[in-house]
mmCIF file of C-alpha atoms in Angstrom:
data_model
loop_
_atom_site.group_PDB
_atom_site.id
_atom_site.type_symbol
_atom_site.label_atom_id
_atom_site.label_comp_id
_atom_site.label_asym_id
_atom_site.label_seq_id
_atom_site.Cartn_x
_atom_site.Cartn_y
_atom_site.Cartn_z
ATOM 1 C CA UNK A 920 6.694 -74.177 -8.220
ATOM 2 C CA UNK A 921 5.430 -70.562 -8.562
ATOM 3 C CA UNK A 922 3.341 -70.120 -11.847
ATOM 4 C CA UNK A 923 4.740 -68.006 -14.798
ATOM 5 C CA UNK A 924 2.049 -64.939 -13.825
ATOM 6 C CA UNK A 925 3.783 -64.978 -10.447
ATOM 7 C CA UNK A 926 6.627 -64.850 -11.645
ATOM 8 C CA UNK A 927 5.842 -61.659 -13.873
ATOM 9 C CA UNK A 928 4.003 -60.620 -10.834
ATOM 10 C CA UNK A 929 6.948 -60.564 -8.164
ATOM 11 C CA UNK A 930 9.857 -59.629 -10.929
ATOM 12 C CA UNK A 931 7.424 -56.366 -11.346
ATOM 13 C CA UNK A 932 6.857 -55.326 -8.246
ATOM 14 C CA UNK A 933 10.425 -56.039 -7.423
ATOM 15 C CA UNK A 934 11.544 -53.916 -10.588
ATOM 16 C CA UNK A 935 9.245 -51.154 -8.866
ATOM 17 C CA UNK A 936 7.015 -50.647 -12.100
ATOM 18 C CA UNK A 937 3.985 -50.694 -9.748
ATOM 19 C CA UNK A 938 5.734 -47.208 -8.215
ATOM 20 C CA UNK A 939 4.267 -44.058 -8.810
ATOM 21 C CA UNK A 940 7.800 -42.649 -9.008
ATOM 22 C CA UNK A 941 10.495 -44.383 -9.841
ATOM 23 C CA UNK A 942 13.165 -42.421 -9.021
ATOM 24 C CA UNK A 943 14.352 -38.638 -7.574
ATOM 25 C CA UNK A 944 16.870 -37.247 -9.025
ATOM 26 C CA UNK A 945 18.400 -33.351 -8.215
ATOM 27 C CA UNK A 946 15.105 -32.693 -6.459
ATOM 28 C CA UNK A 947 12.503 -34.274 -9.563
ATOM 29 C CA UNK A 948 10.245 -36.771 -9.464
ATOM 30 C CA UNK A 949 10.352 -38.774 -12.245
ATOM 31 C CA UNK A 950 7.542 -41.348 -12.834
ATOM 32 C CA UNK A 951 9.014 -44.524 -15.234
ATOM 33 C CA UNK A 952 6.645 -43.505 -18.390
ATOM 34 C CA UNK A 953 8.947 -40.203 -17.764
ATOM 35 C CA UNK A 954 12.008 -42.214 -17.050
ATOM 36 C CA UNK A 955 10.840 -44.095 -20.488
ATOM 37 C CA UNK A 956 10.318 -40.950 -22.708
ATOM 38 C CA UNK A 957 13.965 -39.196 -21.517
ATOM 39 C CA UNK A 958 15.492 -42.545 -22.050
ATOM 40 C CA UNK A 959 14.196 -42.874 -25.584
ATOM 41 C CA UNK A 960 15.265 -38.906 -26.384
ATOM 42 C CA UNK A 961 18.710 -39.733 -25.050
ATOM 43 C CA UNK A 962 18.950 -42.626 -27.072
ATOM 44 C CA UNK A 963 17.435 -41.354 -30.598
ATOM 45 C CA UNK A 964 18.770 -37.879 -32.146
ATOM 46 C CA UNK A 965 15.900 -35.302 -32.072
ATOM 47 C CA UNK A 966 13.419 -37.486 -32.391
ATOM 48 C CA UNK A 967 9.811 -36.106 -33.633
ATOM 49 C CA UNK A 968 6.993 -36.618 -31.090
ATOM 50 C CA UNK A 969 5.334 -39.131 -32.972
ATOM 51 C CA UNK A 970 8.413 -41.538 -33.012
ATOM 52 C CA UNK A 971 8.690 -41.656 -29.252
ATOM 53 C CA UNK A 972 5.260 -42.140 -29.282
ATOM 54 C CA UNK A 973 5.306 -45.188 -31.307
ATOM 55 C CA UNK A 974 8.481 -46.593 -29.670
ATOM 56 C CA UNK A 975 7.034 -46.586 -26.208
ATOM 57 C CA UNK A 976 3.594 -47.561 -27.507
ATOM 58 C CA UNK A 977 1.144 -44.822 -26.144
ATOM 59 C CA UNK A 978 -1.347 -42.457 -27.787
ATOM 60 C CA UNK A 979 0.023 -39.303 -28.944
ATOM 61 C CA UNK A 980 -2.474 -37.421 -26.209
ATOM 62 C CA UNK A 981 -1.390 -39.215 -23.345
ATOM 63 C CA UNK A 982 1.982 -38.789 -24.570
ATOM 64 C CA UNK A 983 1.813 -34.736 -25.391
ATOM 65 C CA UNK A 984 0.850 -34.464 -21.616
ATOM 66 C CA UNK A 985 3.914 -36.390 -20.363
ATOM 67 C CA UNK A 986 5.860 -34.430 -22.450
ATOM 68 C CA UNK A 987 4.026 -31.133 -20.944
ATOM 69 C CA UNK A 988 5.180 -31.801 -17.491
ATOM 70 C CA UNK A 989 8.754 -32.728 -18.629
ATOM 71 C CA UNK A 990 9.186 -29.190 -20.543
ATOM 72 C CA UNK A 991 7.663 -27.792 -17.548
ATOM 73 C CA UNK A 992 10.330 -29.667 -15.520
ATOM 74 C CA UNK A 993 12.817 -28.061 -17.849
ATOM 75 C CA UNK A 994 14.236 -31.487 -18.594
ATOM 76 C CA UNK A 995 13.279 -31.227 -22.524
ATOM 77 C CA UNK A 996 12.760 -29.215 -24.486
ATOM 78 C CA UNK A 997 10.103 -29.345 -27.933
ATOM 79 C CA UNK A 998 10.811 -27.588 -30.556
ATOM 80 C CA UNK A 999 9.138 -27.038 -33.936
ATOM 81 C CA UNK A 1000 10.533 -28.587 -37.393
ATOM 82 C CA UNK A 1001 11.670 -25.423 -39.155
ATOM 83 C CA UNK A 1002 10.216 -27.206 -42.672
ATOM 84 C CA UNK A 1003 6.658 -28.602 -41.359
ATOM 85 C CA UNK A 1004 5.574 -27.009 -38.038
ATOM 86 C CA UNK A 1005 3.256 -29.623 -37.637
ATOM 87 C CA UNK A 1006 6.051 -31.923 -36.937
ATOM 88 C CA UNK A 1007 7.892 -30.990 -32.943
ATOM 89 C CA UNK A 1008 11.190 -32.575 -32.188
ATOM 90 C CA UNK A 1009 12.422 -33.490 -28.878
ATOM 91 C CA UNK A 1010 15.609 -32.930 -26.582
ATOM 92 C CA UNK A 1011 17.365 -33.020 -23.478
ATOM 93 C CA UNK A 1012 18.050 -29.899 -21.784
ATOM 94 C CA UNK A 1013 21.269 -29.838 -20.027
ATOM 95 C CA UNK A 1014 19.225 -30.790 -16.445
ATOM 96 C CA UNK A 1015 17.529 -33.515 -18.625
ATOM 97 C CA UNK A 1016 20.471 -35.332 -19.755
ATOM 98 C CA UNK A 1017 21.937 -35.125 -15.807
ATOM 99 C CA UNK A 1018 18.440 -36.673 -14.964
ATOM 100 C CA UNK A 1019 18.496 -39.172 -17.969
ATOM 101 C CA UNK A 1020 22.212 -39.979 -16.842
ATOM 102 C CA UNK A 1021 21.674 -40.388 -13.328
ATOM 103 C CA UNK A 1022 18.852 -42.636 -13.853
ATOM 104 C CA UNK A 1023 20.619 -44.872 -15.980
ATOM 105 C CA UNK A 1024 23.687 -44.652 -13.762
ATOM 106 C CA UNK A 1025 20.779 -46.023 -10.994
ATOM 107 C CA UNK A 1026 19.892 -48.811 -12.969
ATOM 108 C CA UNK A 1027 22.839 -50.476 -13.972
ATOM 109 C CA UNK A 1028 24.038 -50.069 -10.590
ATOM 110 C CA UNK A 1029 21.122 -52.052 -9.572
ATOM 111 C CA UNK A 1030 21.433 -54.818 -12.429
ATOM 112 C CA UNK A 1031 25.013 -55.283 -12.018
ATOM 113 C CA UNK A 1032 23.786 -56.042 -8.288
ATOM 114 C CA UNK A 1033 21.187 -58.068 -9.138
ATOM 115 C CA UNK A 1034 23.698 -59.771 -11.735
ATOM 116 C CA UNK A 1035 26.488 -60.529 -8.704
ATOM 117 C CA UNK A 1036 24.122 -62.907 -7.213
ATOM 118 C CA UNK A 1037 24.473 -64.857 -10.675
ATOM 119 C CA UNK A 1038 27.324 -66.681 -12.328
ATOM 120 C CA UNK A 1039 28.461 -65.561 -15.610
ATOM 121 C CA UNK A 1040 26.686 -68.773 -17.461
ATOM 122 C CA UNK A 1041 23.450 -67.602 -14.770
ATOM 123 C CA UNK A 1042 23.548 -64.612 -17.054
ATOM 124 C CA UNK A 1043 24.550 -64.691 -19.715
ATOM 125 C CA UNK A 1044 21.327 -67.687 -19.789
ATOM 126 C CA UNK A 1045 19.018 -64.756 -18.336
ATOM 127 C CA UNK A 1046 19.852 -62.479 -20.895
ATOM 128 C CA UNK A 1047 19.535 -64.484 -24.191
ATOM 129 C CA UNK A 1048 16.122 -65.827 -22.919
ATOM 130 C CA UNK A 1049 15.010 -62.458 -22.337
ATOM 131 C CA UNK A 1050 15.943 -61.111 -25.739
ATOM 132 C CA UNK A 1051 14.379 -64.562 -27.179
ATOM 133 C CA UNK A 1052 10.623 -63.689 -24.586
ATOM 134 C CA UNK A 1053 11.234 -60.078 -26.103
ATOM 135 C CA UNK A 1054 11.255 -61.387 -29.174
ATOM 136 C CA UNK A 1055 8.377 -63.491 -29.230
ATOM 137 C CA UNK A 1056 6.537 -60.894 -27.284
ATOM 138 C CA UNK A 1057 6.223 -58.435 -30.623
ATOM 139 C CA UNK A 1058 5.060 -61.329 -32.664
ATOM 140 C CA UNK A 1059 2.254 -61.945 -30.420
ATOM 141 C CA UNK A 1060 -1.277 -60.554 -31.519
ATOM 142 C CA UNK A 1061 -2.658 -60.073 -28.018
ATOM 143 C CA UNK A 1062 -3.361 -56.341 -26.301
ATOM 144 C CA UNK A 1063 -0.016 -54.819 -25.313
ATOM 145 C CA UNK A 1064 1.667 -56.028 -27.668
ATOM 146 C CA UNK A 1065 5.070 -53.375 -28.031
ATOM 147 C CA UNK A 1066 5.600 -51.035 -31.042
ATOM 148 C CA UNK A 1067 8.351 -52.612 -33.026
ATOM 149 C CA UNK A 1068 11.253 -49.834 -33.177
#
């Protein structure tokens, strides 16, 4: 039997998060910390810099750049809180939310794939122990460890 780092290993690379892209969509290449940060904008309302930061776990510097190249790829747009202008708030353009869409569209495509290869007890199994390996994930103290939120 395969060890459990295999196992992460080959469910990775199979996932594609070893990709430098992981997907094209109406002619832009979106890397997945991209495909991460218009996912989280989609999902939150105007959310500040800061809080997308958190939620995906990176350094605000790292972060302002990926959100650079995405407001140069007119797929959000940042815009200054009218009461502290310290404070930037992000959003989908209208390209942005057909890019966020279309990825999403991609992915659950691909999981409901993936899932048709499973019976219903198969996953229903696979999804309660990932929410349980999630959970104990972000009460571990190790490096890595994910922003609650």
């Amino acid at each position: 039997m395969q060890d459990e780092r295999e196992l992460f290993q080959v469910m990775t690379r199979r996932f594609g998060l070893l990709n430098k892209n992981c997907c094209t969509v109406g002619g832009c290449d979106i890397s997945l910390v991209q495909s991460h940060i218009l996912y989280e904008i989609d999902r939150l309302h105007k959310p500040s810099m800061q809080q997308v930061a958190e939620t995906l776990g990176t350094d605000i510097t790292t972060f302002s750049r990926q959100v650079q190249s995405l407001v140069k790829m007119k797929l959000i747009q940042k815009t200054p809180d009218p009461v502290d202008r310290r404070i930037h708030t992000l959003s989908l353009t209208t390209e942005g939310k057909f890019v966020a869409t279309a990825i999403d569209t991609q992915m659950n495509d691909y999981l409901e794939e993936v899932f048709s290869y499973m019976s219903d007890f198969e996953k229903e199994t696979l999804i309660r122990s990932i929410k349980l390996f999630n959970d104990a994930m972000g009460k571990s103290s190790r490096c890595c460890a994910p922003v609650s939120g």
